[in-house]
mmCIF file with all atom_site columns, C-alpha atoms and ligand atoms in Angstrom:
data_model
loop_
_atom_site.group_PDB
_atom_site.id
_atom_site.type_symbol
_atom_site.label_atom_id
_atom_site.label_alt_id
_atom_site.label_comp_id
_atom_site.label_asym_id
_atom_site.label_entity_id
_atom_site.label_seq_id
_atom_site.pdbx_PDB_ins_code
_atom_site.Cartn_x
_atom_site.Cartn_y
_atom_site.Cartn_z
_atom_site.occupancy
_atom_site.B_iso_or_equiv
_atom_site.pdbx_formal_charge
_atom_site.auth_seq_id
_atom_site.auth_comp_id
_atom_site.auth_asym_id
_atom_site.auth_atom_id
_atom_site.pdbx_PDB_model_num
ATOM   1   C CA . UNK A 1 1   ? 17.586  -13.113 9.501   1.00 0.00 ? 1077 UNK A CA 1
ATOM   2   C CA . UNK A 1 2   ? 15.962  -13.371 5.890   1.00 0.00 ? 1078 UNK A CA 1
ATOM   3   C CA . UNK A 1 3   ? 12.474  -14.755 5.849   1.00 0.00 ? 1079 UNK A CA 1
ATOM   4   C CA . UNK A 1 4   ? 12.342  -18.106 3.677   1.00 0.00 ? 1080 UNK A CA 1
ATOM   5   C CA . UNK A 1 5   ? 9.897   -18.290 0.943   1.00 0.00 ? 1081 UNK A CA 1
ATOM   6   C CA . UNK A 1 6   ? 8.893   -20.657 -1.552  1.00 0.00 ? 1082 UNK A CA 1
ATOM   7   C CA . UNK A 1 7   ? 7.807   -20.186 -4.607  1.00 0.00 ? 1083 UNK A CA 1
ATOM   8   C CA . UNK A 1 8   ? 5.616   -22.094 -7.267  1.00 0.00 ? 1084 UNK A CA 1
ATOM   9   C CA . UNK A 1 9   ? 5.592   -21.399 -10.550 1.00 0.00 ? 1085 UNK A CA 1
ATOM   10  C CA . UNK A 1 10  ? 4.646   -22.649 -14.230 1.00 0.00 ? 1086 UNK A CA 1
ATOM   11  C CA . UNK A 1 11  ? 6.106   -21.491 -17.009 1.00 0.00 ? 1087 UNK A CA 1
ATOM   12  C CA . UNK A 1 12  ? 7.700   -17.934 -17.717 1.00 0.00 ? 1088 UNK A CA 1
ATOM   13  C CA . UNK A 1 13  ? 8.743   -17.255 -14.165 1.00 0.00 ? 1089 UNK A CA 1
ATOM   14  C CA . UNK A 1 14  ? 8.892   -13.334 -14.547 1.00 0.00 ? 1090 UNK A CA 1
ATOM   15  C CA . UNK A 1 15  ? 7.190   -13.082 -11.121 1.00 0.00 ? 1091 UNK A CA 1
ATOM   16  C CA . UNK A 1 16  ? 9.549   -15.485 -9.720  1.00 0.00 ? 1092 UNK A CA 1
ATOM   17  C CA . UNK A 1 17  ? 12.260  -13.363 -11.529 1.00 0.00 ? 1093 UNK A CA 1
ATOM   18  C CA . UNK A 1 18  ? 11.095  -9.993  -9.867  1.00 0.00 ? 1094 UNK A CA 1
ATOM   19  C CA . UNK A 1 19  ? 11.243  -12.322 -6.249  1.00 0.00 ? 1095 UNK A CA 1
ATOM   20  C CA . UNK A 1 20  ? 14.748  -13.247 -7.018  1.00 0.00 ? 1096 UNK A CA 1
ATOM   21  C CA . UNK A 1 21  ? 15.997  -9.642  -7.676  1.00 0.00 ? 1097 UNK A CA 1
ATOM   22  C CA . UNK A 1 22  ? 13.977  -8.191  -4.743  1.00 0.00 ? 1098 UNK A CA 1
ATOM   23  C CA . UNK A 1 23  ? 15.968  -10.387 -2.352  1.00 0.00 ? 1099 UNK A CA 1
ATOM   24  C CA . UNK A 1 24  ? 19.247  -9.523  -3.966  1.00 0.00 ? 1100 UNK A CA 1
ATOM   25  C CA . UNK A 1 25  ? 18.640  -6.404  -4.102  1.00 0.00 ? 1101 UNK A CA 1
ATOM   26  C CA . UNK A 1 26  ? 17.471  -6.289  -0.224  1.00 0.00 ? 1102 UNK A CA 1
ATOM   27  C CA . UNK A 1 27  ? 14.107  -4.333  -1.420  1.00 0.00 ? 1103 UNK A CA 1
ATOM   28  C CA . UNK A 1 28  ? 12.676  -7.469  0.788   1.00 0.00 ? 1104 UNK A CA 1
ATOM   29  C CA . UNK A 1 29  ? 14.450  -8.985  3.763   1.00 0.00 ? 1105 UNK A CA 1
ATOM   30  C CA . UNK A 1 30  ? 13.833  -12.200 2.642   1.00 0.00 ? 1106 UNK A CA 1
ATOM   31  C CA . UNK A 1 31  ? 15.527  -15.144 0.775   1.00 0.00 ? 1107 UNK A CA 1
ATOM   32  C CA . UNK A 1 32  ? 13.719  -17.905 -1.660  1.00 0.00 ? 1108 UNK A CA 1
ATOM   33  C CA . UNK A 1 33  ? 14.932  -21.173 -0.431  1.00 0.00 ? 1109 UNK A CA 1
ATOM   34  C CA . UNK A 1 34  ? 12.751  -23.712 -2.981  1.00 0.00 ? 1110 UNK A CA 1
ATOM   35  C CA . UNK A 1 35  ? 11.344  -23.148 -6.651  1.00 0.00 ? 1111 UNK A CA 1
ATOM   36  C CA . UNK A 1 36  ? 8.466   -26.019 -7.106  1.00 0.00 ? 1112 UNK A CA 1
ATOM   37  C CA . UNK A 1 37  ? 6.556   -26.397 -10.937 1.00 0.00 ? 1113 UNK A CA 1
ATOM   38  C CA . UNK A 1 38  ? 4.053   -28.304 -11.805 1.00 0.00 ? 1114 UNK A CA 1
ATOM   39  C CA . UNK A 1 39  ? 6.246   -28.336 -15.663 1.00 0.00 ? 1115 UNK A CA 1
ATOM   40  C CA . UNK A 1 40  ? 9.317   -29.482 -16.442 1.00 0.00 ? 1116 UNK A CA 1
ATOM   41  C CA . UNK A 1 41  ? 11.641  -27.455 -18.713 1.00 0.00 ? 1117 UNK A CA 1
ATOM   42  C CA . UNK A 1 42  ? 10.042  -24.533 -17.736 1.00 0.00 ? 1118 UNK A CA 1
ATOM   43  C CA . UNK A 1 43  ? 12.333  -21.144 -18.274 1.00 0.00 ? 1119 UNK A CA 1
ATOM   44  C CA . UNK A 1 44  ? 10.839  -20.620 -13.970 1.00 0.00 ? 1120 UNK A CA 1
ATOM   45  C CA . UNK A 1 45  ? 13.511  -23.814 -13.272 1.00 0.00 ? 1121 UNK A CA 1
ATOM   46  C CA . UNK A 1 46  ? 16.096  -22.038 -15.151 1.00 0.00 ? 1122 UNK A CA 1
ATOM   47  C CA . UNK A 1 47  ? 15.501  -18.636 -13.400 1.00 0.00 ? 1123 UNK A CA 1
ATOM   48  C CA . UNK A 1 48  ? 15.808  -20.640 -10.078 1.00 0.00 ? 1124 UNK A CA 1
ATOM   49  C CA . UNK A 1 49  ? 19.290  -22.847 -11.493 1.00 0.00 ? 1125 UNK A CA 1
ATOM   50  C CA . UNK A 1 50  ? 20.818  -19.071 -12.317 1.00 0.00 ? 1126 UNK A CA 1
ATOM   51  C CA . UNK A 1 51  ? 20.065  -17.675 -8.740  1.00 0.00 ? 1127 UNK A CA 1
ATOM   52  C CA . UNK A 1 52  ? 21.693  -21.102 -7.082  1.00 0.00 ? 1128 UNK A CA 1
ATOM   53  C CA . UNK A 1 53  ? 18.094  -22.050 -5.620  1.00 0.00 ? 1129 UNK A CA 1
ATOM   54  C CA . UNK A 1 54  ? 16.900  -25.306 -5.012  1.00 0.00 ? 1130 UNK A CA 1
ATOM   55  C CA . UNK A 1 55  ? 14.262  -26.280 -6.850  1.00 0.00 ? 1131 UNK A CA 1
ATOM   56  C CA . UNK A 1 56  ? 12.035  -29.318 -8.679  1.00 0.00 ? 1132 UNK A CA 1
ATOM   57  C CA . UNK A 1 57  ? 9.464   -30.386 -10.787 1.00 0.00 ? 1133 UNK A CA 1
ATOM   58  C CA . UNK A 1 58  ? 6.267   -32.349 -9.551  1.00 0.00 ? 1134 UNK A CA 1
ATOM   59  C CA . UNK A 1 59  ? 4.491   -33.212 -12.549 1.00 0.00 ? 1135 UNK A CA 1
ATOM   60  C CA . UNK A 1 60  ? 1.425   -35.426 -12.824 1.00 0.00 ? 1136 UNK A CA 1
ATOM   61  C CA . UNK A 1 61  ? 2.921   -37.961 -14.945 1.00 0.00 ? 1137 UNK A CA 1
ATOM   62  C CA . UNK A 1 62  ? 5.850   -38.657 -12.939 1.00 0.00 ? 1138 UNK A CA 1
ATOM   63  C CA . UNK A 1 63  ? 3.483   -39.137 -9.211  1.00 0.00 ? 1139 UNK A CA 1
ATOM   64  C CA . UNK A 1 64  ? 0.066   -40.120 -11.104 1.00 0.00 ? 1140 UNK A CA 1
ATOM   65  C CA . UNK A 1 65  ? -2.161  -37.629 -9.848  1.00 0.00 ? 1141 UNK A CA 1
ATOM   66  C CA . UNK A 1 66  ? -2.354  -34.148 -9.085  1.00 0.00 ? 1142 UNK A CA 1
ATOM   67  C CA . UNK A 1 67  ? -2.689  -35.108 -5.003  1.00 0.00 ? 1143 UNK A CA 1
ATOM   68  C CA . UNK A 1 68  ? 0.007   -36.792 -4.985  1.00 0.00 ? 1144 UNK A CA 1
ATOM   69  C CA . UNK A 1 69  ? 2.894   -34.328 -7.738  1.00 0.00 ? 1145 UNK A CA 1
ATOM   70  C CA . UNK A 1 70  ? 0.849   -31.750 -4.590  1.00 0.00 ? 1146 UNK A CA 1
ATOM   71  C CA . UNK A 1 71  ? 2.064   -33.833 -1.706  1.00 0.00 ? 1147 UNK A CA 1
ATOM   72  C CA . UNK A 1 72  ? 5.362   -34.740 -2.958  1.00 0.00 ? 1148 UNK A CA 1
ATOM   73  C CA . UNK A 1 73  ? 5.638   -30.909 -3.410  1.00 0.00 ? 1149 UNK A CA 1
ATOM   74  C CA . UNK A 1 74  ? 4.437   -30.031 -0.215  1.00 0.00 ? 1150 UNK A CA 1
ATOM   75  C CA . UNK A 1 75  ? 7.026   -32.153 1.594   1.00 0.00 ? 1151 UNK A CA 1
ATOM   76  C CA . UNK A 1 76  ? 9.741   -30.271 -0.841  1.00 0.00 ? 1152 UNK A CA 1
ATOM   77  C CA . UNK A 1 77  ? 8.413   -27.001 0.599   1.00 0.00 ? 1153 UNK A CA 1
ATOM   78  C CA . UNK A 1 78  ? 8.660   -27.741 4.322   1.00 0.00 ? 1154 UNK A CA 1
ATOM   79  C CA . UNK A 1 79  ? 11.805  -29.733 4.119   1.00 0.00 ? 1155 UNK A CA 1
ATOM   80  C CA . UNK A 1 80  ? 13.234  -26.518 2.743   1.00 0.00 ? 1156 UNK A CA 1
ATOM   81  C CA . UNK A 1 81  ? 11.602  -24.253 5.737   1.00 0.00 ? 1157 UNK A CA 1
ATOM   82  C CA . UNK A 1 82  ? 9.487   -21.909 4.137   1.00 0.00 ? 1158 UNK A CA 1
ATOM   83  C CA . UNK A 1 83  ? 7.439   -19.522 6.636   1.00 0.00 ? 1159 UNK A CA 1
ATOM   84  C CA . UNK A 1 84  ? 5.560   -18.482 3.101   1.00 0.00 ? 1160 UNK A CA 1
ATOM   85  C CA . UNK A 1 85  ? 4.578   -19.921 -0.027  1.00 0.00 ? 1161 UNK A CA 1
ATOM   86  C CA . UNK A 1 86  ? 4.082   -17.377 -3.052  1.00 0.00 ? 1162 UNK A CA 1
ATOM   87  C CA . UNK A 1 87  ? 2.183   -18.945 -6.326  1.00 0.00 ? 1163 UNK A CA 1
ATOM   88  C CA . UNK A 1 88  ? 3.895   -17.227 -9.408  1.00 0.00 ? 1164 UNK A CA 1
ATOM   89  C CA . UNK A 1 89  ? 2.267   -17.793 -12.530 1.00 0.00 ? 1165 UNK A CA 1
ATOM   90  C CA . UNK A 1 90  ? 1.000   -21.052 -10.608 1.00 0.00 ? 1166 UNK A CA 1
ATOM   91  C CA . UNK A 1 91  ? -1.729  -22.819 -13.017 1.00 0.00 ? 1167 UNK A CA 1
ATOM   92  C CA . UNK A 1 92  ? -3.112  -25.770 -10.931 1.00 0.00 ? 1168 UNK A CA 1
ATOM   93  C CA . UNK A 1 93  ? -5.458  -25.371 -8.843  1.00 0.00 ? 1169 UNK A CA 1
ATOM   94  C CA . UNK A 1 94  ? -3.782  -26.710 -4.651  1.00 0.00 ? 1170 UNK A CA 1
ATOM   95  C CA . UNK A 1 95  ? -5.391  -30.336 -4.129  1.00 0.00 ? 1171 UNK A CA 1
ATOM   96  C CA . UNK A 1 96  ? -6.381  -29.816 -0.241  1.00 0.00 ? 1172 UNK A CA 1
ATOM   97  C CA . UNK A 1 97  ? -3.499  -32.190 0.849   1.00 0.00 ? 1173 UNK A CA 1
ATOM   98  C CA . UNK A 1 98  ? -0.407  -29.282 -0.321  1.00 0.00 ? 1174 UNK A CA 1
ATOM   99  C CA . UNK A 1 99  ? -2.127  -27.680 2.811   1.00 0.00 ? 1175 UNK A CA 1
ATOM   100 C CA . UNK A 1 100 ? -2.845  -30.486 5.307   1.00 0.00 ? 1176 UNK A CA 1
ATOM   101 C CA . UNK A 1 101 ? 1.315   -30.955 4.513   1.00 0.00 ? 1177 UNK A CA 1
ATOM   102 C CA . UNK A 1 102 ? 1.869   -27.138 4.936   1.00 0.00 ? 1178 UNK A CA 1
ATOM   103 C CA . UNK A 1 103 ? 0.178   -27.412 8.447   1.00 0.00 ? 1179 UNK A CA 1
ATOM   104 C CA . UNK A 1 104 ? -0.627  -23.730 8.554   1.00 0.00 ? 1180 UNK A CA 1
ATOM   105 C CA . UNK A 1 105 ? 2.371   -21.724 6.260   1.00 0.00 ? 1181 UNK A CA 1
ATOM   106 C CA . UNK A 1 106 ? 0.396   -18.985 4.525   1.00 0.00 ? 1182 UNK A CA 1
ATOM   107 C CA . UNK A 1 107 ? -0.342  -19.381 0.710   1.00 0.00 ? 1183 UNK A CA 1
ATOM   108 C CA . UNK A 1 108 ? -0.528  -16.041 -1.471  1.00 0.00 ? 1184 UNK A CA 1
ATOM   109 C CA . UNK A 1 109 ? -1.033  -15.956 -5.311  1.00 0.00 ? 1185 UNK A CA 1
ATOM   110 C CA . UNK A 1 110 ? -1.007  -13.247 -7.801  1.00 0.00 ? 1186 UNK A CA 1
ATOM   111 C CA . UNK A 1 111 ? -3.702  -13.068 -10.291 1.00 0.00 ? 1187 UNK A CA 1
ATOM   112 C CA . UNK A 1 112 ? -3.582  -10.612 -13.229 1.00 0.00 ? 1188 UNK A CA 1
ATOM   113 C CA . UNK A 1 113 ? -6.685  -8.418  -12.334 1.00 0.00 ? 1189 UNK A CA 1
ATOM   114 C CA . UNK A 1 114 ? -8.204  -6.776  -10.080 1.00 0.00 ? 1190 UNK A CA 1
ATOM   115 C CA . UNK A 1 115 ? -10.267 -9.116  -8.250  1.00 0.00 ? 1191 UNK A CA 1
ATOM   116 C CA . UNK A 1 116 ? -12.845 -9.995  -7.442  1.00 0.00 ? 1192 UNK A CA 1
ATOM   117 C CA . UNK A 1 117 ? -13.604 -9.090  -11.330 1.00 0.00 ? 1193 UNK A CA 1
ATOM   118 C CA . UNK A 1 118 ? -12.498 -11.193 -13.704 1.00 0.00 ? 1194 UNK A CA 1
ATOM   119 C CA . UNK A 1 119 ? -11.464 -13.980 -11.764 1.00 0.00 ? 1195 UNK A CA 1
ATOM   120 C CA . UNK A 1 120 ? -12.031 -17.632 -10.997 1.00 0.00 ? 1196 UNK A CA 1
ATOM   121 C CA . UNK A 1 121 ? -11.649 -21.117 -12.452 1.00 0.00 ? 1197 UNK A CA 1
ATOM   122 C CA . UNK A 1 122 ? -10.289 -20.959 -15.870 1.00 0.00 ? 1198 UNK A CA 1
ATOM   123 C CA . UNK A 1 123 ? -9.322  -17.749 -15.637 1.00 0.00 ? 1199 UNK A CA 1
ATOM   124 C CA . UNK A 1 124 ? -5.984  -17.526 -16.307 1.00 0.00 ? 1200 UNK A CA 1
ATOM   125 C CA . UNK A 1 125 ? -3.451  -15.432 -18.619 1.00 0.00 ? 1201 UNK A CA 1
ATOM   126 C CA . UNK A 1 126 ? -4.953  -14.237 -22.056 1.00 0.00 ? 1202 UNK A CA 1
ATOM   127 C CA . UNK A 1 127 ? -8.314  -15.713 -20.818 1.00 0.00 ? 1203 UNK A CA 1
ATOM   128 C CA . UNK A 1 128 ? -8.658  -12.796 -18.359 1.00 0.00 ? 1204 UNK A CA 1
ATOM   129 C CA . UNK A 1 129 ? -7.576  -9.921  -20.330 1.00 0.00 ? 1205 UNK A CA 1
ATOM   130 C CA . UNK A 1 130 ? -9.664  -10.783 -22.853 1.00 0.00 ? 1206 UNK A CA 1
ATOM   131 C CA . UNK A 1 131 ? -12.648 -10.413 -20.334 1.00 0.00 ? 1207 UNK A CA 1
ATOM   132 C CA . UNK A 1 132 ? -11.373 -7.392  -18.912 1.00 0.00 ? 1208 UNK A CA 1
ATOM   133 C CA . UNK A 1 133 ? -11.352 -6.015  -22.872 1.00 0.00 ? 1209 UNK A CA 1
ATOM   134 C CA . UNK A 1 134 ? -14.273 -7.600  -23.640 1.00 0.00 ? 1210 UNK A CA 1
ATOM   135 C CA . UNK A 1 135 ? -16.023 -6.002  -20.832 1.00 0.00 ? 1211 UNK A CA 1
ATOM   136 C CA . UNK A 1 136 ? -14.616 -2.297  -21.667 1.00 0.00 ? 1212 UNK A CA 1
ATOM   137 C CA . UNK A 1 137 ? -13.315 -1.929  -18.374 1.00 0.00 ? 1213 UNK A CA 1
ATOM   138 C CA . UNK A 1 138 ? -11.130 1.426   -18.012 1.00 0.00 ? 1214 UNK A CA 1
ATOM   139 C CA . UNK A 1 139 ? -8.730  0.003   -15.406 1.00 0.00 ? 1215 UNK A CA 1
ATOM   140 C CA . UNK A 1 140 ? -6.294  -3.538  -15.136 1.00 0.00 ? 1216 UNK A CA 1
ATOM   141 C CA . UNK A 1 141 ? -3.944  -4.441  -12.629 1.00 0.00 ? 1217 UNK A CA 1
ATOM   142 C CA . UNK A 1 142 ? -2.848  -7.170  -10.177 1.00 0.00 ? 1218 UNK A CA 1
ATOM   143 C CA . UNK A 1 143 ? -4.301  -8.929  -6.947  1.00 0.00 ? 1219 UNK A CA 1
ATOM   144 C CA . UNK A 1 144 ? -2.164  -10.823 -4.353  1.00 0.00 ? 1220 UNK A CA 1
ATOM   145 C CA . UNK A 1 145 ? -4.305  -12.690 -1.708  1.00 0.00 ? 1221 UNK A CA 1
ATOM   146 C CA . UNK A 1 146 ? -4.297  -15.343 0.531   1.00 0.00 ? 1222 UNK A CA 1
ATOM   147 C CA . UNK A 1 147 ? -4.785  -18.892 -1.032  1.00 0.00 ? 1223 UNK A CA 1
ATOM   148 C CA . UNK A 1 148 ? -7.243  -21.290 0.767   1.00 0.00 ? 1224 UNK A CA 1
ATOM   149 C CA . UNK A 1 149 ? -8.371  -24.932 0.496   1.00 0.00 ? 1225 UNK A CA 1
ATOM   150 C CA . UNK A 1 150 ? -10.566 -25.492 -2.330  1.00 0.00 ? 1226 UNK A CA 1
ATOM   151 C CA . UNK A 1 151 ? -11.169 -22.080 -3.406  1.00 0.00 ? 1227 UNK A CA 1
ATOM   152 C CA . UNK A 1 152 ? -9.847  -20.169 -6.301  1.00 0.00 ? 1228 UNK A CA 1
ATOM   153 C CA . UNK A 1 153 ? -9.220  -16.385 -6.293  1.00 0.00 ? 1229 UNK A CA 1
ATOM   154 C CA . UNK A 1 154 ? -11.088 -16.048 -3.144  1.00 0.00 ? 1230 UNK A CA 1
ATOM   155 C CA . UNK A 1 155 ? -9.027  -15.361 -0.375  1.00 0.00 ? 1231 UNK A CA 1
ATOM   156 C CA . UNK A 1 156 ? -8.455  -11.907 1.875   1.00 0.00 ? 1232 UNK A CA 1
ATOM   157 C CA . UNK A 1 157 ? -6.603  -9.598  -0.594  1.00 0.00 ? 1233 UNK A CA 1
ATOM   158 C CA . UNK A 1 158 ? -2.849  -8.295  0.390   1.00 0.00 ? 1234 UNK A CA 1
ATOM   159 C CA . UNK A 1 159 ? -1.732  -6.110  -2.202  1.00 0.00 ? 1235 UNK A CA 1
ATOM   160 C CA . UNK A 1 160 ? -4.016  -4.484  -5.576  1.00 0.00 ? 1236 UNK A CA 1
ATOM   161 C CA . UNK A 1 161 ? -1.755  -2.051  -8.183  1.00 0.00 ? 1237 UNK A CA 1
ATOM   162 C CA . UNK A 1 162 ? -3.861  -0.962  -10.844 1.00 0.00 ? 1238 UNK A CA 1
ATOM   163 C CA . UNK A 1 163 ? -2.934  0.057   -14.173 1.00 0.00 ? 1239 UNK A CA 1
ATOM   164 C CA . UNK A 1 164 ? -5.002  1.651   -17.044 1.00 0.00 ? 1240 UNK A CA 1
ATOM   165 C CA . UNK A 1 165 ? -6.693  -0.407  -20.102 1.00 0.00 ? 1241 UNK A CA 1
ATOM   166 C CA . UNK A 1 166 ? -6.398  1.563   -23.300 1.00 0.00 ? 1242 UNK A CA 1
ATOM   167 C CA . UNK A 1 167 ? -8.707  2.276   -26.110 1.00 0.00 ? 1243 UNK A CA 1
ATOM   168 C CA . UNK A 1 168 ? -5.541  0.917   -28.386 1.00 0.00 ? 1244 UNK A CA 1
ATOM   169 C CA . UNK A 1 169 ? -5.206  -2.370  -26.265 1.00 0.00 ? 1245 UNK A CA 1
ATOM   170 C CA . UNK A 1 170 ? -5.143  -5.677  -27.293 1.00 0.00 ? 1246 UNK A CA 1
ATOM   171 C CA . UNK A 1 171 ? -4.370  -8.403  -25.348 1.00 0.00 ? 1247 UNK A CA 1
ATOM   172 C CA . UNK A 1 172 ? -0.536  -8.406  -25.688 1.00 0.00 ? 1248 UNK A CA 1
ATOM   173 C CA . UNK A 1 173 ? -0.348  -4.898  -24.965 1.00 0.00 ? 1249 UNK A CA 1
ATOM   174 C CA . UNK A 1 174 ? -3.116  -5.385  -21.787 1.00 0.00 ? 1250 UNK A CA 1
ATOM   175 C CA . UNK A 1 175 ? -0.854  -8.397  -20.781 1.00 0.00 ? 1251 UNK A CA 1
ATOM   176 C CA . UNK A 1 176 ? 2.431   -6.928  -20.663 1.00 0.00 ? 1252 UNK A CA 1
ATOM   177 C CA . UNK A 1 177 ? 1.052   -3.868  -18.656 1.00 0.00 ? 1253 UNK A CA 1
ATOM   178 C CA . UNK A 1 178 ? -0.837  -6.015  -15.984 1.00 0.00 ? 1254 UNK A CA 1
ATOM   179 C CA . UNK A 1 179 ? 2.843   -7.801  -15.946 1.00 0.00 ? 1255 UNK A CA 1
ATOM   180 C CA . UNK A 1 180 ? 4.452   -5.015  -15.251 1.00 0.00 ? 1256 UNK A CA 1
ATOM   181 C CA . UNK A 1 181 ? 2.249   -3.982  -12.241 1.00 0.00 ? 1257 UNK A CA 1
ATOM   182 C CA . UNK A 1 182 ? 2.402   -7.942  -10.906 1.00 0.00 ? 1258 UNK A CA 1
ATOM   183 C CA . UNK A 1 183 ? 5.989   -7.483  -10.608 1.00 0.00 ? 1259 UNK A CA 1
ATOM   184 C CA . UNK A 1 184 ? 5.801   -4.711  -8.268  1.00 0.00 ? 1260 UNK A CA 1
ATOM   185 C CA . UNK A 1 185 ? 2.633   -6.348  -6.605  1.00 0.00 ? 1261 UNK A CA 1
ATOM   186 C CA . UNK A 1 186 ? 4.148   -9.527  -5.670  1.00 0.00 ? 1262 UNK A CA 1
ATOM   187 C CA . UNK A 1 187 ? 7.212   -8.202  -4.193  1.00 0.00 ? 1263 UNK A CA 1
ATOM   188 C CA . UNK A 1 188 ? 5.148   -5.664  -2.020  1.00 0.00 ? 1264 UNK A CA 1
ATOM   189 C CA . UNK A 1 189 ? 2.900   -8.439  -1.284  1.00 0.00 ? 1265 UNK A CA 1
ATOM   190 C CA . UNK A 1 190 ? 5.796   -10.480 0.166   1.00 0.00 ? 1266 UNK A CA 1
ATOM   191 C CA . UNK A 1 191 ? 7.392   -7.507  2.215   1.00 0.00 ? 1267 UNK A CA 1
ATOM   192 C CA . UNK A 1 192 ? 3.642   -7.228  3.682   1.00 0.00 ? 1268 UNK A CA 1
ATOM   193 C CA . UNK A 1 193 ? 3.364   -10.874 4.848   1.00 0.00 ? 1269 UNK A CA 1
ATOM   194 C CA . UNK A 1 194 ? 6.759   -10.420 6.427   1.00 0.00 ? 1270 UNK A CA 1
ATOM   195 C CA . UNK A 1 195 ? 5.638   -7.501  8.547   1.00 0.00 ? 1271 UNK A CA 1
ATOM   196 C CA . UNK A 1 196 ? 2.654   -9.001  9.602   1.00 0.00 ? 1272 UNK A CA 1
ATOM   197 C CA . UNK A 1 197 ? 4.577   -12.610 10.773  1.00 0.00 ? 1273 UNK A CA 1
ATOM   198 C CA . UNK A 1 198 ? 7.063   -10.387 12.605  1.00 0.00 ? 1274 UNK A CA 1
ATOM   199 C CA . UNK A 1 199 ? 4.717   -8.127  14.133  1.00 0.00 ? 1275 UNK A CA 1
ATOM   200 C CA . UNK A 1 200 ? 2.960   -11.282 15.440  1.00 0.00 ? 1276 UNK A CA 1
ATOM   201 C CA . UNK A 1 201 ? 2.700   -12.970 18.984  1.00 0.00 ? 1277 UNK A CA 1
ATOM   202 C CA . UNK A 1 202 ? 5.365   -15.537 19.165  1.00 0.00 ? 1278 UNK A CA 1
HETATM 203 C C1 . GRF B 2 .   ? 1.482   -13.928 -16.081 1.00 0.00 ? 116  GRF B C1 1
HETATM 204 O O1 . GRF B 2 .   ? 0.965   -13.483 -17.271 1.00 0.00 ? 116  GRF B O1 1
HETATM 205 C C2 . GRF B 2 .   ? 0.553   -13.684 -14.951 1.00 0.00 ? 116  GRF B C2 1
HETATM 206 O O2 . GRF B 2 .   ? -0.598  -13.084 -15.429 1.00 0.00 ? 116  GRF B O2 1
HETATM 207 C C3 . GRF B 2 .   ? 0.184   -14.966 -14.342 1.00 0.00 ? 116  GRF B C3 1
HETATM 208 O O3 . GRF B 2 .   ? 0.958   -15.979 -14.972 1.00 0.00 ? 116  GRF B O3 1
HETATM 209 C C4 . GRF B 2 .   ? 1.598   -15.411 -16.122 1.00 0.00 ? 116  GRF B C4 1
HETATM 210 C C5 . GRF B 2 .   ? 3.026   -15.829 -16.195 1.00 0.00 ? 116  GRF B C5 1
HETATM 211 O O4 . GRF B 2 .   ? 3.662   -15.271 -15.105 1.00 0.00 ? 116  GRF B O4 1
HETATM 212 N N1 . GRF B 2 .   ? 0.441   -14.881 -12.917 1.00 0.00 ? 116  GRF B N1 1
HETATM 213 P P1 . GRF B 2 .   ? 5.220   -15.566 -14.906 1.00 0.00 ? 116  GRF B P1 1
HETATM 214 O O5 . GRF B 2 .   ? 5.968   -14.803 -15.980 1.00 0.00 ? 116  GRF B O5 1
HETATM 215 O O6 . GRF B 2 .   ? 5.392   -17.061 -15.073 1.00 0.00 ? 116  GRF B O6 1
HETATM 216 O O7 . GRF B 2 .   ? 5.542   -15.079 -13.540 1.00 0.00 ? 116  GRF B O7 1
#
């Protein structure tokens, strides 16, 4: 029986993309049964509309606040049965109630670097390969890891791929090799959460 996963994402949706094509493909015994944004019109809801997946948008202006676009969200995500929740490209940062509503489904997120460098609060896209430039660093890659409560980029690490940073880089050329290596990344990421819930003590 596929595992159910839902994914969150904010814009692009290439991570979502590689998700999709992993379960079609059965690389990963698993099937995506909700996309949630925090946008609407992003080319992620498209992506999801293509692959016949449910999915919505749970933006601040439509519920007020970020708790409550979270909540709303939330109770989208375990009305569709998700066992695991993957951030893709995610940009807000979880208000504690998504996981008070999750009651316990795991939370992984991919971050475009090998953490714990060159991570944290405002890090995102461009931001962090411009850091990882800035700093000369010989190496990129991508980080999955677990997502908790009020922290960002903290949590236990599940999958890092690293890729080299060239003398010729710039930050398209950084971001679209990190990219590369997140698609590969997330999908292993998932297959290794699935193992571990199946291996578990019912
Ligand atoms: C990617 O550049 C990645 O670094 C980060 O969000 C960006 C968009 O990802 N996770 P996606 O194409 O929306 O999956």
């Amino acid at each position: 029986m596929s595992y159910p996963v839902a994914v969150l994402a904010s814009g692009t949706g290439t991570n979502l993309q590689a998700l999709i094509d992993a379960c079609a493909s059965t690389a990963i015994d698993a099937r995506i049964v909700y996309v949630a944004t925090n946008r609407e019109n992003v080319p992620a809801l498209v992506r999801a509309q293509r692959a016949g997946i449910p999915h919505g948008s749970f933006t601040i202006k439509t519920y007020g606040t970020r708790a409550a676009a979270h909540e709303a969200m939330a109770d989208a995500v375990v009305a569709s049965g998700a066992r695991l929740v993957v951030l893709a490209g995610f940009d807000h940062i979880l208000a504690p109630a998504f996981f008070v509503k999750l009651a316990g489904v795991p939370v992984i997120n991919i971050h475009p670097a090998l953490l714990p460098m060159f991570g944290g609060k405002g890090m995102l896209r461009e931001k962090v390969h411009e850091a990882v430039l800035a700093a000369k660093a010989k190496e990129s890659g991508a980080t999955v890891h677990r997502v908790h409560p009020d922290t960002v980029d903290l949590g236990e690490v599940i999958v890092q791929l690293r890729c080299p940073v060239l003398e010729s880089d710039d930050v398209q050329t950084l971001a679209a090799r990190v990219l590369a290596v997140e698609h590969e990344a997330i999908v292993e990421a998932v297959r290794r959460c699935i193992a571990t819930a199946e291996a578990a003590p019912r």
